[in-house]
């Protein structure tokens, strides 16, 4: 181009700019390398398991340097170099490494390089787990939320000074790409054209398993099967190539608003983790081969060849060592978390704490539960433009297999009410990312039996987010699930899952039994800043099951809200029977309410029926006061009984009310069978019914 080889001022400026970038990267690389060396030299101090980025520094720094404060990131557990490049300090990272109280990400609750940050001048980073590949769905959910805001509520979307749109960077190791949930995320990103970069760092090891024994293709080759996913391959140990590759990827996504995969080949120079040592399973030949690709000496050689004196680089290395050692000393003497804070931030404060609005308007019309649910969601979508509703078959054509979403897509558009593929993991997990960017999702799992593919996301990501981010990232999501048996629904459409759900700490579970409660709890669940699972008995939707007509109630006004954690006395016992000591209470929920009501009618004045309405939080005050007043209690559930929520509740009642009891706590539930059989006679034999409950109450009252 320049035949006389003249170095013009423009060329000089370009060289200087490159040198400045390379020097910045070199300083960061030196920091990451020295941090890893310091941790290794202080193994007795660094007692909590951790990984470092040794070998991965070039691609991580190239990515981190090009993200802006209006962008979003989802790093993985080896990404400490990326964190440094985004502006986080070594001390901040070390405070998390040593689980100190001033750990800015989790307050001493989570592992090293597990960030959760809302710092204004850095990319937003929600909480994520270290379960490999699990972060890809929440990260894609962030991109889904950004796309929605970009197209519909652009004023609420952060942008750059010149209107630059945000992107999401999702980082993961190549070993995690074989996870099925990664495929679900990639399918969704391509289908909906989401602005996300998937940076796959391939060091050819998955703990002790080599790439040769665990896969037939790398991530770049695998991604070729995802039509519409742009691919870039780079040498992740070469900083300049990595920088240009990430520059191209980020520019493409920022402008085209479509996903891209960057496959970076990198060496693994450190241990898998501090607890899984490289010498345990890697040969000297393998370690030597990876060592030859060390990004740090490669970048150092590039700087020297560009005219930077080696002595200047040696000075940087010496100063970095002194700096990192001083910062580590600060982190080492920092205070541990106050043990009294261990229970903080399990949940964000509830938005609805008292009953509000008109439950029974004077001119109200009676509605079935399914219509109360439909109307509640319609009112939410009308009042909250940031709300969306998606799941299998809830879109325009069908409006839900129970018609619980009928007409919503017609009224609010396919961009707010839409179908997904059969991807329960994505449906559940994406809500973590959507919530992080300010979108308020309502999602549906088609039947309770289908929740299990989504359990990984519910347990690993959603339930832990508020607690492990020290309150920075509660996940506002409402997950609707039709549940229960009736009419020969069969083994995969009739199951009860509340006991399984209730083993998860960090979620709330509600279970309304009538139209008014359905609407009031739906509003409270949507407004709650925490994850709420709403179990909706499909046998009560239309009150087709004999004896459930009372589920049809006057529809509350649109402003009606019913707080979670408040039970209801459905049928009171008569005071004179209570005084005689001739009464009992039935604690139940869902379909059990109607079995209990039928039995109460057979023992006039002698049976009090409590509808829990919310299984967690539980109205313990109502339960214990009722049991203490009557001295006799039956806990009734539709679920299989052995090791169930009902049995656990009976144990708690026994402990708290022991001095008031006149009889053992009785429990009734379904037979302990693996599934609900499809044959009606077999189904009826398995489930509780009024006759079975009546016999138990008769025996209980006889004590």
XYZ file of C-alpha atoms in Angstrom:
703
model
C 0.000 0.000 0.000
C 2.822 2.403 0.885
C 5.468 1.773 -1.771
C 8.087 4.062 -0.220
C 7.619 2.418 3.205
C 7.106 5.837 4.766
C 5.674 5.670 8.282
C 3.066 8.401 8.262
C 1.527 9.999 11.398
C -1.612 7.925 10.808
C 0.392 4.727 10.766
C 2.276 5.846 13.862
C -1.017 6.448 15.633
C -2.255 3.018 14.608
C 0.901 1.356 15.932
C 0.639 3.324 19.175
C -3.003 2.362 19.588
C -2.164 -1.291 19.040
C 0.724 -1.130 21.454
C -1.513 0.533 24.035
C -4.094 -2.235 23.661
C -1.440 -4.936 23.811
C 0.141 -3.368 26.888
C -3.216 -3.188 28.616
C -3.835 -6.827 27.800
C -0.325 -7.710 28.981
C -0.906 -6.033 32.342
C -4.187 -7.892 32.782
C -2.570 -11.159 31.725
C 0.204 -10.621 34.238
C -2.386 -9.975 36.942
C -4.286 -13.172 36.147
C -1.103 -15.214 35.990
C 0.222 -13.787 39.245
C -3.123 -14.319 40.959
C -3.080 -17.995 39.971
C 0.502 -18.329 41.219
C -0.361 -16.601 44.497
C -3.339 -18.878 45.081
C -1.185 -21.927 44.404
C 1.520 -20.710 46.782
C -1.090 -20.156 49.510
C -3.128 -23.325 49.222
C -3.759 -23.523 52.955
C -5.260 -20.021 52.862
C -7.158 -20.547 49.596
C -9.055 -23.475 51.080
C -12.252 -23.084 49.049
C -12.379 -24.791 45.658
C -11.567 -22.535 42.728
C -10.450 -22.470 39.112
C -8.297 -19.916 37.331
C -7.991 -18.784 33.732
C -4.377 -19.813 33.109
C -4.168 -20.557 29.394
C -7.492 -18.899 28.639
C -6.343 -15.332 29.320
C -6.050 -14.055 25.747
C -9.584 -14.821 24.585
C -11.101 -13.801 27.913
C -9.354 -10.439 27.978
C -10.167 -9.863 24.319
C -13.844 -10.414 25.136
C -13.965 -8.472 28.396
C -12.252 -5.387 27.017
C -14.894 -5.005 24.305
C -17.967 -5.160 26.507
C -19.601 -1.908 27.581
C -21.603 -0.928 30.656
C -24.858 -1.287 28.703
C -24.022 -4.898 27.812
C -24.775 -8.107 29.698
C -22.465 -10.985 30.517
C -22.649 -14.545 31.735
C -19.097 -15.652 32.580
C -18.279 -19.160 33.710
C -16.226 -20.379 36.627
C -12.822 -20.074 34.881
C -13.312 -16.502 33.648
C -11.317 -14.430 36.136
C -9.300 -12.824 33.282
C -12.541 -11.743 31.652
C -13.665 -10.234 34.933
C -10.419 -8.260 35.216
C -10.860 -7.007 31.656
C -14.390 -5.832 32.441
C -13.010 -3.660 35.232
C -13.320 -5.809 38.336
C -10.303 -5.555 40.609
C -8.100 -8.394 41.830
C -9.157 -7.559 45.392
C -12.841 -7.932 44.520
C -12.160 -11.346 43.028
C -9.978 -12.389 45.949
C -12.644 -11.459 48.483
C -14.907 -13.985 46.800
C -12.064 -16.517 46.548
C -11.642 -16.403 50.325
C -15.414 -16.160 51.000
C -15.124 -12.899 52.896
C -17.978 -10.746 54.124
C -17.043 -7.961 51.711
C -17.214 -10.288 48.704
C -19.134 -7.924 46.382
C -20.801 -10.716 44.441
C -22.239 -13.100 47.026
C -21.244 -11.952 50.505
C -19.151 -15.069 51.033
C -21.743 -17.531 49.788
C -20.488 -18.668 46.405
C -17.368 -19.856 44.645
C -14.559 -17.865 43.086
C -15.405 -16.308 39.712
C -19.149 -16.652 40.298
C -20.072 -12.987 39.871
C -23.399 -11.265 40.364
C -23.060 -7.574 39.648
C -25.209 -4.524 39.102
C -22.323 -2.018 39.200
C -23.422 0.827 36.895
C -20.159 1.289 34.961
C -19.694 -2.393 34.128
C -21.742 -4.979 32.230
C -24.661 -6.393 34.162
C -23.932 -9.941 35.342
C -26.780 -11.926 36.934
C -26.129 -14.819 39.264
C -25.477 -18.153 37.630
C -24.469 -21.587 38.790
C -21.250 -23.435 38.072
C -23.220 -26.377 36.701
C -21.601 -26.559 33.296
C -23.859 -25.451 30.482
C -26.690 -24.471 32.796
C -25.919 -20.759 32.398
C -26.663 -20.842 28.668
C -30.445 -20.837 29.068
C -30.616 -17.894 31.534
C -28.124 -15.998 29.360
C -30.277 -16.607 26.308
C -33.257 -15.489 28.366
C -31.459 -12.176 28.893
C -31.141 -11.807 25.130
C -34.819 -12.730 24.769
C -35.707 -9.974 27.213
C -33.464 -7.434 25.496
C -35.084 -8.225 22.171
C -38.542 -7.721 23.664
C -37.626 -4.400 25.259
C -35.833 -3.255 22.117
C -38.921 -3.799 19.974
C -41.621 -2.767 22.417
C -40.309 -0.756 25.388
C -37.140 0.793 24.049
C -37.119 3.583 26.648
C -36.378 1.008 29.360
C -33.438 -0.506 27.476
C -29.926 0.736 28.322
C -27.976 1.825 25.259
C -24.616 3.416 24.485
C -23.971 7.166 24.102
C -24.708 6.959 20.380
C -27.651 4.607 20.699
C -25.560 1.422 20.558
C -27.729 -1.556 21.408
C -26.712 -4.038 24.098
C -25.474 -7.567 23.527
C -25.209 -10.607 25.791
C -21.938 -12.508 26.087
C -22.380 -16.087 27.293
C -19.126 -17.873 28.092
C -18.805 -21.632 28.496
C -16.336 -24.473 28.245
C -16.437 -26.845 25.312
C -17.194 -29.812 27.550
C -20.540 -28.269 28.500
C -21.734 -27.966 24.899
C -22.848 -31.599 24.961
C -25.512 -30.678 27.537
C -29.006 -30.871 26.053
C -29.937 -27.525 27.579
C -27.315 -25.825 25.396
C -29.174 -27.122 22.356
C -32.475 -25.759 23.694
C -30.895 -22.333 24.154
C -29.284 -22.266 20.706
C -32.537 -23.310 19.037
C -34.394 -20.484 20.757
C -31.693 -17.905 20.004
C -31.770 -18.718 16.301
C -35.546 -18.966 16.062
C -36.140 -15.614 17.718
C -32.971 -13.923 16.373
C -31.549 -12.970 19.758
C -28.501 -10.722 20.318
C -26.200 -13.186 22.075
C -22.588 -14.283 21.599
C -21.739 -17.799 22.743
C -18.019 -17.864 23.519
C -16.864 -21.471 23.757
C -13.412 -21.907 25.297
C -12.078 -25.275 24.178
C -9.094 -26.628 26.136
C -9.881 -30.236 25.152
C -10.422 -31.343 28.736
C -13.562 -31.896 30.818
C -12.011 -32.498 34.232
C -10.154 -35.768 33.579
C -12.052 -36.688 30.410
C -10.310 -35.787 27.182
C -12.167 -34.484 24.147
C -11.282 -37.658 22.236
C -13.238 -39.843 24.641
C -16.291 -37.607 25.111
C -17.200 -36.139 21.716
C -16.991 -36.720 17.989
C -16.918 -33.028 17.071
C -15.978 -29.728 18.656
C -18.376 -26.883 19.310
C -17.655 -25.188 15.991
C -18.503 -28.361 14.060
C -21.537 -29.069 16.240
C -22.901 -25.555 15.715
C -22.951 -26.147 11.953
C -26.143 -28.141 12.524
C -27.928 -25.080 13.913
C -29.136 -23.266 10.831
C -28.728 -19.516 11.229
C -26.058 -19.607 13.935
C -23.048 -17.704 12.607
C -19.712 -19.297 13.552
C -16.194 -17.957 14.096
C -13.126 -19.994 15.023
C -10.070 -18.335 16.606
C -6.787 -19.261 18.235
C -7.708 -18.316 21.772
C -4.088 -18.204 22.881
C -3.273 -15.417 20.410
C -4.466 -12.096 21.818
C -4.546 -10.176 18.552
C -6.465 -12.890 16.709
C -8.802 -13.275 19.677
C -9.410 -9.534 19.816
C -10.276 -9.313 16.121
C -12.494 -12.392 16.364
C -14.429 -11.010 19.320
C -14.583 -7.594 17.651
C -16.201 -9.172 14.587
C -18.617 -11.235 16.694
C -19.707 -8.371 18.932
C -20.077 -5.995 15.997
C -22.192 -8.535 14.109
C -24.529 -9.135 17.041
C -24.744 -5.455 17.942
C -25.820 -4.536 14.404
C -27.593 -7.604 13.031
C -29.279 -8.672 16.315
C -28.638 -12.351 15.603
C -26.670 -14.963 17.560
C -23.084 -15.975 16.890
C -20.783 -18.660 18.225
C -17.076 -18.046 18.777
C -15.016 -21.206 19.174
C -11.668 -20.422 20.808
C -8.986 -23.109 21.033
C -7.022 -22.559 24.254
C -4.469 -24.392 26.383
C -5.217 -25.474 29.937
C -2.213 -24.459 32.010
C -3.687 -24.629 35.493
C -5.523 -27.330 37.378
C -9.127 -28.131 36.577
C -9.823 -26.796 40.052
C -7.725 -26.418 43.158
C -9.169 -29.732 44.295
C -8.582 -31.670 41.070
C -4.872 -31.441 40.341
C -3.596 -31.586 36.776
C -0.804 -34.014 37.642
C -3.365 -36.608 38.707
C -4.530 -37.352 35.190
C -2.452 -35.456 32.589
C 0.788 -36.725 31.087
C 4.000 -34.751 30.888
C 3.618 -34.714 27.118
C 0.153 -33.189 27.336
C 1.248 -30.560 29.849
C 4.256 -29.675 27.679
C 2.075 -29.418 24.566
C -0.325 -27.028 26.302
C 2.543 -25.078 27.852
C 3.926 -24.200 24.427
C 0.708 -22.270 23.740
C 0.878 -20.078 26.853
C -0.705 -16.724 25.832
C 1.487 -14.632 28.138
C 4.916 -15.236 26.533
C 3.274 -15.029 23.099
C 1.926 -11.552 23.854
C 5.212 -10.552 25.450
C 7.086 -11.544 22.278
C 4.620 -9.549 20.185
C 5.225 -6.449 22.302
C 8.991 -6.806 22.052
C 8.796 -7.228 18.283
C 6.686 -4.047 18.090
C 9.422 -2.030 19.767
C 8.552 -2.183 23.469
C 11.785 -2.649 25.461
C 11.897 -5.950 27.338
C 13.017 -4.145 30.485
C 9.717 -2.233 30.494
C 7.826 -5.496 30.388
C 9.949 -6.929 33.173
C 9.093 -3.850 35.218
C 5.390 -4.474 34.598
C 5.786 -8.092 35.716
C 7.639 -7.088 38.900
C 5.161 -4.340 39.773
C 2.255 -6.690 39.106
C 3.684 -9.297 41.451
C 4.060 -6.721 44.206
C 0.547 -5.392 43.582
C -1.109 -8.820 43.613
C 0.709 -9.891 46.763
C -0.388 -6.695 48.524
C -4.005 -7.145 47.406
C -3.959 -10.765 48.528
C -2.753 -9.692 51.952
C -5.715 -7.278 52.160
C -8.132 -10.025 51.199
C -6.597 -12.476 53.639
C -7.159 -10.230 56.663
C -10.631 -9.101 55.600
C -13.493 -10.054 57.911
C -15.542 -13.197 57.412
C -19.301 -12.806 56.971
C -21.346 -12.258 60.113
C -22.953 -15.669 60.860
C -26.139 -13.808 61.783
C -26.605 -12.946 58.094
C -26.820 -16.574 56.997
C -30.614 -16.381 56.586
C -30.623 -13.053 54.755
C -31.827 -12.743 51.150
C -33.523 -16.104 50.704
C -36.341 -14.005 49.255
C -36.783 -10.384 48.334
C -39.531 -8.672 50.379
C -43.008 -9.644 49.177
C -44.932 -7.035 47.219
C -48.386 -8.060 48.521
C -48.597 -8.478 52.284
C -52.296 -7.896 52.949
C -55.568 -8.627 51.204
C -56.537 -5.757 48.932
C -59.447 -4.936 46.657
C -62.978 -6.252 46.482
C -63.230 -10.043 46.673
C -67.000 -10.204 46.174
C -68.287 -7.180 44.228
C -72.019 -6.579 44.624
C -72.825 -6.981 40.944
C -70.151 -9.589 40.307
C -70.636 -12.588 38.060
C -69.753 -16.117 39.049
C -66.907 -17.629 37.053
C -65.113 -20.944 36.872
C -61.533 -21.194 38.044
C -60.176 -21.410 34.512
C -61.862 -18.126 33.603
C -60.663 -16.440 36.773
C -57.113 -17.405 35.801
C -57.601 -16.225 32.232
C -59.023 -12.882 33.338
C -56.248 -12.376 35.885
C -53.545 -12.850 33.248
C -55.433 -10.611 30.833
C -55.547 -7.834 33.428
C -51.844 -8.292 34.167
C -50.909 -8.045 30.490
C -53.093 -4.965 30.149
C -51.595 -3.191 33.159
C -47.943 -4.225 32.796
C -46.455 -3.811 29.318
C -43.269 -5.513 30.519
C -45.250 -8.743 31.143
C -45.151 -11.616 28.650
C -46.703 -15.094 28.645
C -45.258 -18.110 26.870
C -45.227 -21.907 26.956
C -46.372 -24.888 24.949
C -49.602 -24.279 23.003
C -50.584 -21.100 24.845
C -50.365 -19.055 21.647
C -52.960 -17.832 19.199
C -54.240 -21.057 17.650
C -55.163 -22.980 20.792
C -54.798 -20.691 23.786
C -53.712 -23.515 26.070
C -54.802 -27.131 26.180
C -57.281 -26.118 28.888
C -58.157 -22.865 27.086
C -56.634 -21.035 30.033
C -54.955 -18.592 27.618
C -57.766 -18.314 25.075
C -57.940 -14.954 23.211
C -54.826 -13.544 24.935
C -52.628 -13.626 21.826
C -55.401 -12.010 19.808
C -55.696 -9.218 22.366
C -52.031 -8.590 23.119
C -50.168 -9.867 20.072
C -47.900 -12.775 19.267
C -44.907 -10.875 20.668
C -46.378 -11.071 24.175
C -48.278 -14.375 24.171
C -46.631 -17.132 22.185
C -45.778 -20.789 21.822
C -42.469 -22.422 22.568
C -41.043 -25.734 21.481
C -41.203 -28.709 23.832
C -38.445 -27.264 25.999
C -39.382 -27.245 29.659
C -35.812 -26.426 30.679
C -35.813 -23.346 28.473
C -39.322 -22.291 29.508
C -38.333 -22.340 33.178
C -34.699 -21.239 32.974
C -35.133 -18.362 30.547
C -37.196 -16.541 33.135
C -34.038 -15.917 35.199
C -32.527 -13.943 32.332
C -35.766 -12.211 31.450
C -36.200 -11.075 35.039
C -32.624 -9.782 35.187
C -33.235 -7.355 32.314
C -36.605 -6.149 33.607
C -39.114 -8.284 31.711
C -41.779 -9.965 33.871
C -42.502 -13.454 32.555
C -45.483 -15.701 33.104
C -44.809 -19.181 31.774
C -46.691 -22.432 31.685
C -45.673 -26.062 31.969
C -48.413 -27.968 30.208
C -48.882 -30.674 32.873
C -47.307 -31.186 36.273
C -45.760 -34.439 35.082
C -43.675 -32.458 32.584
C -41.927 -30.222 35.118
C -38.996 -32.561 35.581
C -36.952 -31.493 32.513
C -37.228 -27.962 33.933
C -36.187 -28.956 37.435
C -32.514 -28.458 36.749
C -33.067 -24.790 35.982
C -35.586 -24.330 38.793
C -33.241 -25.802 41.400
C -29.821 -24.821 40.097
C -30.446 -21.333 38.764
C -33.745 -19.804 39.808
C -34.148 -20.869 43.430
C -30.594 -19.902 44.412
C -30.287 -16.608 42.552
C -31.485 -14.214 45.252
C -29.567 -15.927 48.044
C -26.259 -16.403 46.235
C -26.308 -12.915 44.714
C -26.846 -11.487 48.204
C -30.218 -10.084 47.196
C -29.127 -8.450 43.932
C -30.927 -10.848 41.607
C -34.219 -12.232 42.867
C -35.981 -13.899 39.960
C -39.446 -12.515 39.331
C -41.236 -15.316 37.559
C -44.678 -16.900 37.709
C -44.691 -20.545 36.620
C -48.187 -21.932 36.054
C -48.689 -25.699 36.192
C -51.984 -27.586 35.708
C -51.937 -30.447 38.202
C -53.945 -33.340 39.584
C -55.999 -36.321 38.529
C -59.521 -36.805 37.320
C -61.412 -38.530 34.525
C -58.768 -41.009 33.354
C -56.005 -38.548 32.553
C -53.477 -41.327 32.902
C -49.915 -41.640 34.128
C -48.385 -38.538 32.506
C -51.231 -36.061 32.869
C -52.441 -36.638 36.421
C -49.475 -36.408 38.739
C -49.036 -34.364 41.910
C -45.634 -32.725 42.396
C -45.994 -30.441 45.408
C -43.762 -32.473 47.721
C -40.975 -32.472 45.152
C -41.349 -28.726 44.638
C -41.375 -28.047 48.358
C -37.948 -29.601 48.808
C -36.581 -26.645 46.815
C -35.655 -23.727 49.034
C -35.990 -20.292 47.469
C -39.294 -20.693 45.616
C -42.885 -20.133 46.668
C -45.701 -22.597 45.937
C -49.384 -21.683 45.806
C -52.355 -23.995 45.225
C -55.747 -22.235 44.961
C -58.972 -24.216 45.195
C -61.574 -21.718 43.949
C -62.009 -18.909 41.445
C -61.624 -16.012 43.883
C -58.427 -17.378 45.378
C -57.146 -18.157 41.904
C -57.456 -14.552 40.812
C -56.150 -12.983 44.017
C -53.175 -15.317 44.283
C -52.370 -14.931 40.576
C -52.029 -11.175 41.047
C -49.905 -11.536 44.181
C -47.714 -14.172 42.551
C -47.082 -11.984 39.522
C -46.224 -8.960 41.641
C -43.935 -10.902 43.953
C -40.253 -10.283 43.123
C -39.485 -13.962 43.772
C -40.091 -17.184 41.822
C -43.617 -18.492 42.370
C -44.994 -21.814 41.162
C -48.771 -21.796 40.860
C -50.406 -25.229 40.908
C -53.832 -25.164 39.253
C -55.954 -28.285 39.628
C -57.288 -29.202 36.216
C -60.170 -31.088 37.843
C -61.324 -27.801 39.398
C -60.872 -25.644 36.294
C -64.460 -26.219 35.129
C -65.867 -27.881 38.282
C -66.734 -30.975 36.266
C -65.871 -33.295 39.133
C -69.004 -33.950 41.225
C -69.004 -31.989 44.469
C -66.749 -29.171 43.255
C -69.363 -26.597 42.272
C -68.241 -24.391 45.159
C -65.053 -23.674 43.219
C -67.211 -21.439 40.997
C -67.358 -18.078 42.751
C -68.132 -14.437 42.143
C -65.140 -13.006 40.321
C -63.225 -10.443 42.376
C -62.512 -6.990 40.993
C -59.395 -6.379 38.946
C -57.622 -4.796 41.916
C -58.073 -7.838 44.166
C -54.863 -9.252 45.616
C -54.532 -12.120 48.064
C -51.214 -12.397 49.922
C -49.372 -15.673 49.894
C -49.074 -17.488 53.190
C -52.645 -16.897 54.354
C -54.939 -19.912 54.741
C -58.725 -19.850 54.996
C -61.314 -21.459 57.222
C -63.677 -22.927 54.637
C -65.996 -24.685 57.106
C -65.910 -23.686 60.801
C -66.801 -26.080 63.604
C -69.700 -25.109 65.835
C -68.593 -23.492 69.128
C -70.780 -25.772 71.215
C -69.177 -28.863 69.682
C -65.732 -27.365 70.203
C -66.578 -26.731 73.850
C -67.667 -30.359 74.245
C -64.331 -31.516 72.804
C -66.137 -33.338 70.037
C -64.503 -31.780 66.983
C -61.533 -32.146 64.657
C -59.937 -30.136 61.898
C -58.987 -31.164 58.371
C -55.936 -29.392 56.951
C -55.940 -29.629 53.176
C -55.699 -27.849 49.820
C -56.713 -28.242 46.177
C -59.165 -31.052 45.495
C -58.878 -32.099 49.136
C -60.954 -29.069 50.100
C -64.010 -30.556 48.398
C -63.551 -34.021 49.836
C -63.278 -32.374 53.261
C -66.364 -30.203 52.694
C -68.407 -33.276 51.798
C -67.281 -34.989 54.988
C -67.966 -31.905 57.104
C -71.539 -31.976 55.883
C -71.824 -35.531 57.206
C -70.662 -34.420 60.676
C -72.498 -31.111 61.177
C -70.645 -28.753 63.498
C -67.890 -31.256 64.279
C -65.405 -30.663 61.446
C -63.422 -27.545 60.682
C -61.909 -27.398 57.188
C -58.751 -25.354 56.587
C -57.712 -24.567 53.018
C -53.988 -23.799 53.079
C -54.115 -21.980 49.700
C -50.334 -21.503 49.862
C -48.014 -24.412 50.621
C -44.962 -22.197 50.999
C -45.031 -19.850 52.741
C -47.386 -21.765 55.012
C -49.928 -20.215 57.345
C -48.546 -21.990 60.395
C -50.409 -19.713 62.781
C -53.782 -20.754 61.363
C -52.835 -24.437 61.282
C -51.482 -24.603 64.831
C -54.299 -22.542 66.325
C -56.916 -24.760 64.676
C -55.240 -27.964 65.798
C -54.750 -26.642 69.327
C -58.405 -25.646 69.532
C -59.750 -29.021 68.410
C -57.063 -31.412 69.646
C -57.646 -33.711 66.684
C -56.372 -33.246 63.149
C -56.426 -34.917 59.755
C -54.001 -33.779 57.042
C -55.498 -34.563 53.634
C -53.742 -34.570 50.255
C -54.291 -35.937 46.760
C -50.607 -36.784 46.566
C -49.078 -40.188 47.269
C -48.666 -40.189 51.007
C -45.333 -41.771 51.853
C -42.608 -39.131 52.454
C -44.966 -36.394 51.310
C -45.573 -32.773 52.289
C -48.655 -33.992 54.157
C -46.632 -36.333 56.331
C -44.020 -33.668 56.954
C -46.754 -31.221 57.967
C -48.238 -33.829 60.303
C -44.852 -34.149 61.980
C -44.574 -30.390 62.425
C -48.064 -30.229 63.886
C -47.219 -33.065 66.279
C -44.145 -31.162 67.458
C -45.806 -27.762 67.886
C -49.171 -28.898 69.233
C -48.233 -32.005 71.210
C -49.660 -30.778 74.533
C -53.000 -29.965 72.889
C -53.510 -33.259 71.054
C -56.123 -35.781 72.064
C -55.280 -38.199 69.232
C -52.484 -38.954 66.779
C -52.323 -36.780 63.683
C -54.101 -38.667 60.902
C -52.992 -38.435 57.278
C -54.771 -39.469 54.102
C -53.422 -39.359 50.574
C -53.256 -41.367 47.395
C -51.886 -44.894 47.406
C -48.091 -45.066 47.115
C -48.024 -46.032 43.453
C -45.493 -44.854 40.832
C -48.181 -43.258 38.666
C -51.877 -42.620 38.335
C -53.337 -45.452 36.220
C -55.490 -44.479 33.254
C -58.357 -46.886 33.946
C -61.084 -45.035 35.847
C -61.700 -47.814 38.347
C -57.997 -48.046 39.122
C -57.704 -44.254 39.338
C -60.608 -44.104 41.789
C -59.086 -46.854 43.884
C -55.788 -44.989 44.091
C -57.119 -41.550 45.009
C -58.724 -40.336 48.227
C -62.454 -39.679 48.141
C -65.139 -38.512 50.581
C -65.881 -42.065 51.692
C -62.267 -42.733 52.679
C -62.027 -39.392 54.439
C -65.330 -39.939 56.239
C -64.110 -43.241 57.660
C -60.934 -41.591 58.937
C -62.822 -38.700 60.523
C -65.217 -41.115 62.234
C -62.254 -42.966 63.730
C -60.544 -39.715 64.721
C -63.611 -38.309 66.473
C -63.964 -41.571 68.433
C -60.653 -40.986 70.276
